[in-house]
Amino acid sequence: MTATMTPYRPPQQAGRDGFAQLVHAEWTKFRSLRGWVIAMVIGAVLIAVVGVLLPRGDSQCGTASGAACLAQVPTGPGGEAVNDSYYLAAQPLADDGSITVQVTSLTGMISAGNGGFVTPNSPPPGTLTPGLVPWAKAGIIITAGIRPGSAYAAMMVTGSHGVRMQYDYTGDVAGLPEAASPRWLRLTRSGDVITGYDSADGKGWTEVGSVRLAGLTGTVQAGMFAASPLDFTPNFPTYSESGGSTSASVATGTFNDVDLRGGAAGGRWAGQAVGATGANYAGPRIGLRQAGRRFTVTGSGDIGPVVAGMVNSSYDTGTLADHLFGVFIGLLIMIVIAAMFMTVEYRRGLIRITLAASPRRGRLLAAKAVVIGLATFVLGSAAVAVAVIAGSRIAHNGGIYVLATGWPVQARVILGTGAMLAVASVLALSIGTMLRRSVVAVAAVVVAIVLPYILGVSGVLPASAAEWVLRVTPAAGFAIEQSVPQYLQVIGHYGPPDYYPLTPWAGLAVLCAYAAAALGLAAWLLRRRDA
Amino acid sequence: MWTIGRNQLRAEWTKLTTEPGTAWILAFLCLLTVAVGAATAAVTRCGAGTGSAVDPTRVSLTGIEVGQAVVAVLAVLVISGEYSTGMIRTTFAAMPRRWTVLAAKAAVLTAVVLAVAVVTVAASLLAGRLLLTGNGITAAHGFAVVSLAHGPTVRAAVGSVLYLALVGLLTLGIATIVRDSAAATGAVLGVLYVPPVVALFLGSDPAWQRWVERYTPTNAGLTILNTTGLHGEVISPWAGLGVLAAWAAAALLAAGVLLRLRDA
């Protein structure tokens, strides 16, 4: 008797060769190597701990210390920290009206060899020599009040940037391109809308801009002003935060034919130094003088946003990026593991078993990329969140004014830096796949990703070279850490770690482009070569 | 235990030169270093500020910052390559005196690195001289031109050759301690590249910053490249190179002790 035996077959589970199973398999490989998991966690802990520890701040101001020193920091209508110190000669303007002037000259003095501020009561320690800083400014202004941080709009002549209309500290619009002197400037007020005009002859007027200023209600101040920010000389050639010297300066504007319409009858021009505490640095020549119909106004200080790096503020400022120093150490550890995630498969021939189980090689690489990318993103984002949120709070309590701490910026910095770590890890995985040997792959990823960052930020390169390094290498991705905008109308050392040559998303895009190209090349090589 | 004979050196020399990667790594060391130095020189202009702040020799030798990573790879492979293939057991069977093995490896590695570094540094300085002169960084504008008649430049040239050799020895020590090739590479590059950035971010704490700049291998060792602004440095050039030498000696000593104590 013959009977056909059907061999027993276990019921096939559906979807055993699906992508999810492949990712699960790679995840198991990843997490079962205890050394890797420990190293990854150490990397994340370093990011968090370093961010919390540095920098803490130890401000002293009079009898107070720490965060109490920051009570005086004026903030503009947009909530940002501002400098608001200048000399104002103004009259009240109760309702709609306009002010028109002819600016006949703008001259200035720069304190030679003096790094400090000039205070109202003391002459500058250095000698004053004639000279104009690029953003010395004199012109006309309509402001809600003399309290620092008030809403305002102004038309002005500047040291070397022509006629500008500036408003509410961050707004800046260029006037007519030709730099004829004298200039005629006009501001009109209609409710809370201020319109600025520029003219080369006093007859034909060109509108420069029109802005609606919240909070400009009731009686406002209209008049002439002068301000001159600190002169800044960067320490050529470094691009790092370490370089630059500042010196005080004053600017003098000469005005003719001042015509205020809508003011009180017989009003007199009253001069006063605005913002005379803290960041104000008014010199002995500061003030308003009148000779017939001619007025001269001399002032010092600046009306504009505070930028990072202590160039234009008298208190310590910081940014979220200051707390992200640990990121590059964490990155170093994470990309080494990401490269090894592939190279160890080659060391003991595990790759042949892996490829036998999953013959579609491109999908294998994709699964590994998903695992390493997600792991670094989650760990990295969590660590950066601790560094940024706790670190900036501790810095604030120590008396450092941390700029731009709104939640959209924080969220972008936290998730963006996590994404940067993830994309860099995928790049490292791809390089590991291409090179296959651990030593060479690890060295290559460090040289390609971490070294350019070091060269870019550490000041060993000349400024122009460092800037290019942070534009064209994978280290451009660090730009995602930048949390404060760069203002063209404020001079500062716009270098890392606070500022990068590319915008945050453009920098991350450069890193993504490298990762995508490397992943594509790695997939192609993986398919083409024998294992 | 310190006797290194010709045979030990010959054995290590044969192992190093018959490895197919060695020639490529050395060629890459030379090319990468010269290319990075030349690229830096090409984009260096005399800018608005005080021009004498450009150190032409240091700019020409920027490639050393990158080249040291390649030296590290070579040095890791010299020892970790043997651990990953099990070759180390054959080596110790043939040469049971482990200090001798380490000393022979160090000697051969140093000889090879020195030879290639001489060519690399000479080519970097030549490229830097040509490119910087083309960019107006000339004596007429108050710069110290890259020239072997200039004492500090010669010191920087000799010093950077020694620097690369010492990085090789430091790496050999660390790699012998760590043994695993990938972990050793990561550890060495961390030792070389993390302290410079740590020093940068310690700006709010000058005492610690000074300490890091003085006593870490890269910060101290690379002061040998400076030819201008020496009074502003926290450590003198030769003392800086001495710090690196001390690190290398300490690493090799620890490596030798562990090599004797541990199983292969």
Tab-separated table of C-alpha atoms in Angstrom, chain B:
chain	number	residue	atom	x	y	z
B	1	MET	CA	63.396	43.682	26.491
B	2	TRP	CA	64.243	46.722	24.391
B	3	THR	CA	66.348	44.900	21.870
B	4	ILE	CA	65.052	45.568	18.407
B	5	GLY	CA	67.035	43.686	15.825
B	6	ARG	CA	67.000	44.053	12.092
B	7	ASN	CA	64.744	41.032	11.804
B	8	GLN	CA	61.968	42.563	13.914
B	9	LEU	CA	62.105	45.785	11.939
B	10	ARG	CA	62.185	43.844	8.709
B	11	ALA	CA	59.132	41.814	9.728
B	12	GLU	CA	57.112	44.922	10.550
B	13	TRP	CA	58.343	46.646	7.382
B	14	THR	CA	57.222	43.688	5.283
B	15	LYS	CA	53.818	43.589	6.943
B	16	LEU	CA	53.275	47.305	6.408
B	17	THR	CA	54.469	47.503	2.824
B	18	THR	CA	52.736	44.354	1.572
B	19	GLU	CA	49.373	45.566	2.858
B	20	PRO	CA	47.678	46.800	-0.343
B	21	GLY	CA	46.098	49.797	1.392
B	22	THR	CA	49.313	51.326	2.698
B	23	ALA	CA	50.497	52.913	-0.537
B	24	TRP	CA	47.030	54.315	-1.192
B	25	ILE	CA	46.757	55.756	2.301
B	26	LEU	CA	50.165	57.420	2.024
B	27	ALA	CA	49.371	58.860	-1.395
B	28	PHE	CA	46.036	60.090	-0.041
B	29	LEU	CA	47.784	61.664	2.953
B	30	CYS	CA	50.026	63.658	0.642
B	31	LEU	CA	47.306	64.658	-1.837
B	32	LEU	CA	44.654	65.579	0.727
B	33	THR	CA	47.038	67.646	2.844
B	34	VAL	CA	48.414	69.578	-0.104
B	35	ALA	CA	44.938	70.044	-1.622
B	36	VAL	CA	43.388	71.416	1.572
B	37	GLY	CA	46.352	73.742	2.152
B	38	ALA	CA	46.224	74.973	-1.444
B	39	ALA	CA	42.446	75.488	-1.332
B	40	THR	CA	42.781	77.535	1.851
B	41	ALA	CA	45.585	79.607	0.364
B	42	ALA	CA	43.550	80.159	-2.792
B	43	VAL	CA	40.647	81.773	-0.937
B	44	THR	CA	42.819	83.821	1.439
B	45	ARG	CA	42.851	87.506	0.568
B	46	CYS	CA	44.339	90.354	2.480
B	47	GLY	CA	41.166	91.871	3.883
B	48	ALA	CA	40.208	95.159	5.425
B	49	GLY	CA	41.575	94.641	8.920
B	50	THR	CA	45.144	94.473	10.117
B	51	GLY	CA	46.630	92.382	7.343
B	52	SER	CA	49.603	91.085	9.260
B	53	ALA	CA	47.170	88.773	11.098
B	54	VAL	CA	47.401	86.394	8.117
B	55	ASP	CA	50.060	83.820	8.872
B	56	PRO	CA	51.071	82.575	5.405
B	57	THR	CA	52.919	79.531	6.711
B	58	ARG	CA	50.025	78.447	8.884
B	59	VAL	CA	47.580	78.964	6.004
B	60	SER	CA	49.777	76.872	3.677
B	61	LEU	CA	49.922	74.083	6.239
B	62	THR	CA	46.158	74.018	6.999
B	63	GLY	CA	46.090	70.578	5.370
B	64	ILE	CA	47.899	69.141	8.402
B	65	GLU	CA	44.576	69.404	10.281
B	66	VAL	CA	43.063	66.958	7.798
B	67	GLY	CA	46.188	64.946	7.083
B	68	GLN	CA	46.535	63.916	10.706
B	69	ALA	CA	43.316	61.896	10.339
B	70	VAL	CA	44.902	59.925	7.496
B	71	VAL	CA	48.026	59.295	9.590
B	72	ALA	CA	45.694	58.072	12.330
B	73	VAL	CA	44.055	55.598	9.940
B	74	LEU	CA	47.438	54.214	8.924
B	75	ALA	CA	48.564	53.892	12.537
B	76	VAL	CA	45.316	52.167	13.571
B	77	LEU	CA	45.690	49.662	10.760
B	78	VAL	CA	49.253	48.853	11.832
B	79	ILE	CA	48.005	47.312	15.074
B	80	SER	CA	44.221	46.850	14.875
B	81	GLY	CA	44.527	45.225	11.471
B	82	GLU	CA	46.394	42.409	13.199
B	83	TYR	CA	43.738	42.044	15.881
B	84	SER	CA	40.833	41.918	13.439
B	85	THR	CA	42.417	39.113	11.382
B	86	GLY	CA	44.027	37.225	14.264
B	87	MET	CA	47.445	37.907	12.742
B	88	ILE	CA	48.519	39.249	16.115
B	89	ARG	CA	48.778	35.690	17.496
B	90	THR	CA	51.179	34.715	14.708
B	91	THR	CA	53.186	37.852	15.356
B	92	PHE	CA	53.508	37.111	19.053
B	93	ALA	CA	54.378	33.490	18.364
B	94	ALA	CA	57.230	34.659	16.152
B	95	MET	CA	58.262	37.536	18.415
B	96	PRO	CA	57.264	36.703	21.979
B	97	ARG	CA	58.739	39.923	23.385
B	98	ARG	CA	55.739	42.175	23.108
B	99	TRP	CA	57.513	45.429	23.901
B	100	THR	CA	59.836	44.676	21.019
B	101	VAL	CA	56.883	44.207	18.680
B	102	LEU	CA	55.420	47.534	19.727
B	103	ALA	CA	58.782	49.289	19.431
B	104	ALA	CA	59.398	47.806	15.978
B	105	LYS	CA	55.931	48.851	14.837
B	106	ALA	CA	56.531	52.353	16.193
B	107	ALA	CA	59.894	52.612	14.447
B	108	VAL	CA	58.602	51.448	11.067
B	109	LEU	CA	55.485	53.609	11.268
B	110	THR	CA	57.533	56.672	12.232
B	111	ALA	CA	59.989	56.137	9.385
B	112	VAL	CA	57.204	55.830	6.804
B	113	VAL	CA	55.247	58.820	8.130
B	114	LEU	CA	58.361	60.999	8.337
B	115	ALA	CA	59.318	60.217	4.755
B	116	VAL	CA	55.883	61.019	3.352
B	117	ALA	CA	55.432	64.032	5.647
B	118	VAL	CA	58.610	65.660	4.348
B	119	VAL	CA	57.297	65.519	0.786
B	120	THR	CA	53.827	66.608	1.879
B	121	VAL	CA	54.971	69.605	3.896
B	122	ALA	CA	57.380	70.748	1.191
B	123	ALA	CA	54.652	70.541	-1.453
B	124	SER	CA	52.161	72.358	0.817
B	125	LEU	CA	54.566	75.216	1.454
B	126	LEU	CA	55.424	75.522	-2.225
B	127	ALA	CA	51.744	75.563	-3.248
B	128	GLY	CA	50.966	78.043	-0.482
B	129	ARG	CA	53.801	80.326	-1.509
B	130	LEU	CA	52.678	80.425	-5.138
B	131	LEU	CA	48.978	80.912	-4.397
B	132	LEU	CA	49.368	83.430	-1.578
B	133	THR	CA	51.778	85.570	-3.592
B	134	GLY	CA	49.219	85.548	-6.394
B	135	ASN	CA	46.601	86.818	-3.898
B	136	GLY	CA	48.687	89.781	-2.809
B	137	ILE	CA	49.928	88.272	0.455
B	138	THR	CA	53.438	89.510	-0.265
B	139	ALA	CA	56.289	91.130	1.619
B	140	ALA	CA	55.376	94.419	-0.041
B	141	HIS	CA	52.086	94.349	1.911
B	142	GLY	CA	53.791	93.565	5.188
B	143	PHE	CA	53.410	89.798	5.293
B	144	ALA	CA	56.056	87.243	6.148
B	145	VAL	CA	56.419	85.380	2.850
B	146	VAL	CA	56.651	81.587	2.941
B	147	SER	CA	60.381	81.128	2.481
B	148	LEU	CA	62.979	78.734	3.820
B	149	ALA	CA	65.232	81.702	4.517
B	150	HIS	CA	62.718	82.669	7.222
B	151	GLY	CA	63.596	81.032	10.547
B	152	PRO	CA	60.067	80.543	11.938
B	153	THR	CA	58.948	79.016	8.632
B	154	VAL	CA	61.705	76.421	8.792
B	155	ARG	CA	60.698	75.682	12.371
B	156	ALA	CA	57.067	75.294	11.311
B	157	ALA	CA	58.081	73.020	8.416
B	158	VAL	CA	60.275	70.743	10.526
B	159	GLY	CA	57.762	70.881	13.350
B	160	SER	CA	54.802	69.858	11.204
B	161	VAL	CA	56.720	66.822	9.903
B	162	LEU	CA	57.429	65.831	13.518
B	163	TYR	CA	53.810	66.615	14.417
B	164	LEU	CA	52.485	64.055	11.936
B	165	ALA	CA	54.960	61.439	13.186
B	166	LEU	CA	53.914	62.062	16.789
B	167	VAL	CA	50.223	61.795	15.852
B	168	GLY	CA	51.122	58.415	14.359
B	169	LEU	CA	52.736	57.301	17.607
B	170	LEU	CA	49.879	58.621	19.755
B	171	THR	CA	47.443	56.725	17.558
B	172	LEU	CA	49.519	53.549	17.714
B	173	GLY	CA	49.375	53.748	21.497
B	174	ILE	CA	45.622	54.363	21.659
B	175	ALA	CA	44.861	51.711	19.045
B	176	THR	CA	46.930	49.146	20.940
B	177	ILE	CA	44.942	49.939	24.059
B	178	VAL	CA	41.533	49.861	22.344
B	179	ARG	CA	42.325	47.030	19.856
B	180	ASP	CA	39.012	47.209	17.962
B	181	SER	CA	39.790	49.077	14.761
B	182	ALA	CA	36.628	51.152	14.391
B	183	ALA	CA	36.459	52.077	18.057
B	184	ALA	CA	40.164	52.983	17.992
B	185	THR	CA	39.686	55.255	14.984
B	186	GLY	CA	36.753	56.971	16.641
B	187	ALA	CA	38.660	57.375	19.907
B	188	VAL	CA	41.767	58.813	18.262
B	189	LEU	CA	39.840	61.257	16.117
B	190	GLY	CA	37.897	62.287	19.210
B	191	VAL	CA	41.148	62.958	21.066
B	192	LEU	CA	42.466	64.967	18.122
B	193	TYR	CA	39.388	66.951	17.160
B	194	VAL	CA	37.210	67.469	20.237
B	195	PRO	CA	39.532	69.633	22.414
B	196	PRO	CA	39.928	72.487	19.859
B	197	VAL	CA	36.168	73.002	19.819
B	198	VAL	CA	35.914	72.549	23.588
B	199	ALA	CA	38.440	75.383	23.950
B	200	LEU	CA	36.345	77.524	21.617
B	201	PHE	CA	33.185	77.090	23.648
B	202	LEU	CA	34.927	77.628	26.963
B	203	GLY	CA	35.217	81.344	26.138
B	204	SER	CA	33.216	82.203	29.256
B	205	ASP	CA	35.738	80.372	31.432
B	206	PRO	CA	39.235	81.614	30.509
B	207	ALA	CA	41.096	79.527	33.091
B	208	TRP	CA	39.768	76.261	31.710
B	209	GLN	CA	40.130	77.497	28.154
B	210	ARG	CA	43.806	78.210	28.779
B	211	TRP	CA	44.274	74.794	30.326
B	212	VAL	CA	42.691	73.046	27.326
B	213	GLU	CA	44.755	75.095	24.880
B	214	ARG	CA	47.945	74.255	26.700
B	215	TYR	CA	47.650	70.604	27.522
B	216	THR	CA	45.643	68.888	24.803
B	217	PRO	CA	47.533	67.234	21.946
B	218	THR	CA	46.098	69.112	18.944
B	219	ASN	CA	45.872	72.577	20.479
B	220	ALA	CA	49.364	72.477	21.957
B	221	GLY	CA	50.989	70.550	19.122
B	222	LEU	CA	49.682	72.749	16.319
B	223	THR	CA	51.219	75.895	17.814
B	224	ILE	CA	54.339	74.685	15.995
B	225	LEU	CA	52.688	75.886	12.762
B	226	ASN	CA	52.502	79.534	13.860
B	227	THR	CA	55.047	81.993	12.598
B	228	THR	CA	53.298	85.234	13.577
B	229	GLY	CA	51.558	86.392	16.730
B	230	LEU	CA	53.537	84.014	18.935
B	231	HIS	CA	53.366	86.252	21.992
B	232	GLY	CA	49.586	85.789	22.005
B	233	GLU	CA	49.857	82.005	22.279
B	234	VAL	CA	49.468	80.253	25.613
B	235	ILE	CA	52.369	77.894	24.950
B	236	SER	CA	55.558	78.229	22.941
B	237	PRO	CA	55.870	76.177	19.717
B	238	TRP	CA	58.447	73.633	20.846
B	239	ALA	CA	56.853	73.266	24.281
B	240	GLY	CA	53.553	72.632	22.467
B	241	LEU	CA	55.112	69.884	20.409
B	242	GLY	CA	56.570	68.574	23.659
B	243	VAL	CA	53.042	68.264	25.084
B	244	LEU	CA	52.038	66.142	22.092
B	245	ALA	CA	55.203	64.040	22.528
B	246	ALA	CA	54.290	63.519	26.185
B	247	TRP	CA	50.807	62.337	25.171
B	248	ALA	CA	52.306	59.956	22.627
B	249	ALA	CA	54.816	58.613	25.168
B	250	ALA	CA	52.093	58.106	27.777
B	251	ALA	CA	49.851	56.309	25.281
B	252	LEU	CA	52.687	54.032	24.133
B	253	LEU	CA	53.684	53.280	27.705
B	254	ALA	CA	50.127	52.340	28.668
B	255	ALA	CA	49.877	50.317	25.446
B	256	GLY	CA	53.109	48.450	26.244
B	257	VAL	CA	51.958	47.606	29.760
B	258	LEU	CA	48.555	46.398	28.569
B	259	LEU	CA	50.127	44.463	25.724
B	260	ARG	CA	52.168	42.492	28.232
B	261	LEU	CA	49.325	41.977	30.694
B	262	ARG	CA	46.536	40.989	28.319
B	263	ASP	CA	46.004	37.891	26.226
B	264	ALA	CA	46.295	38.497	22.534
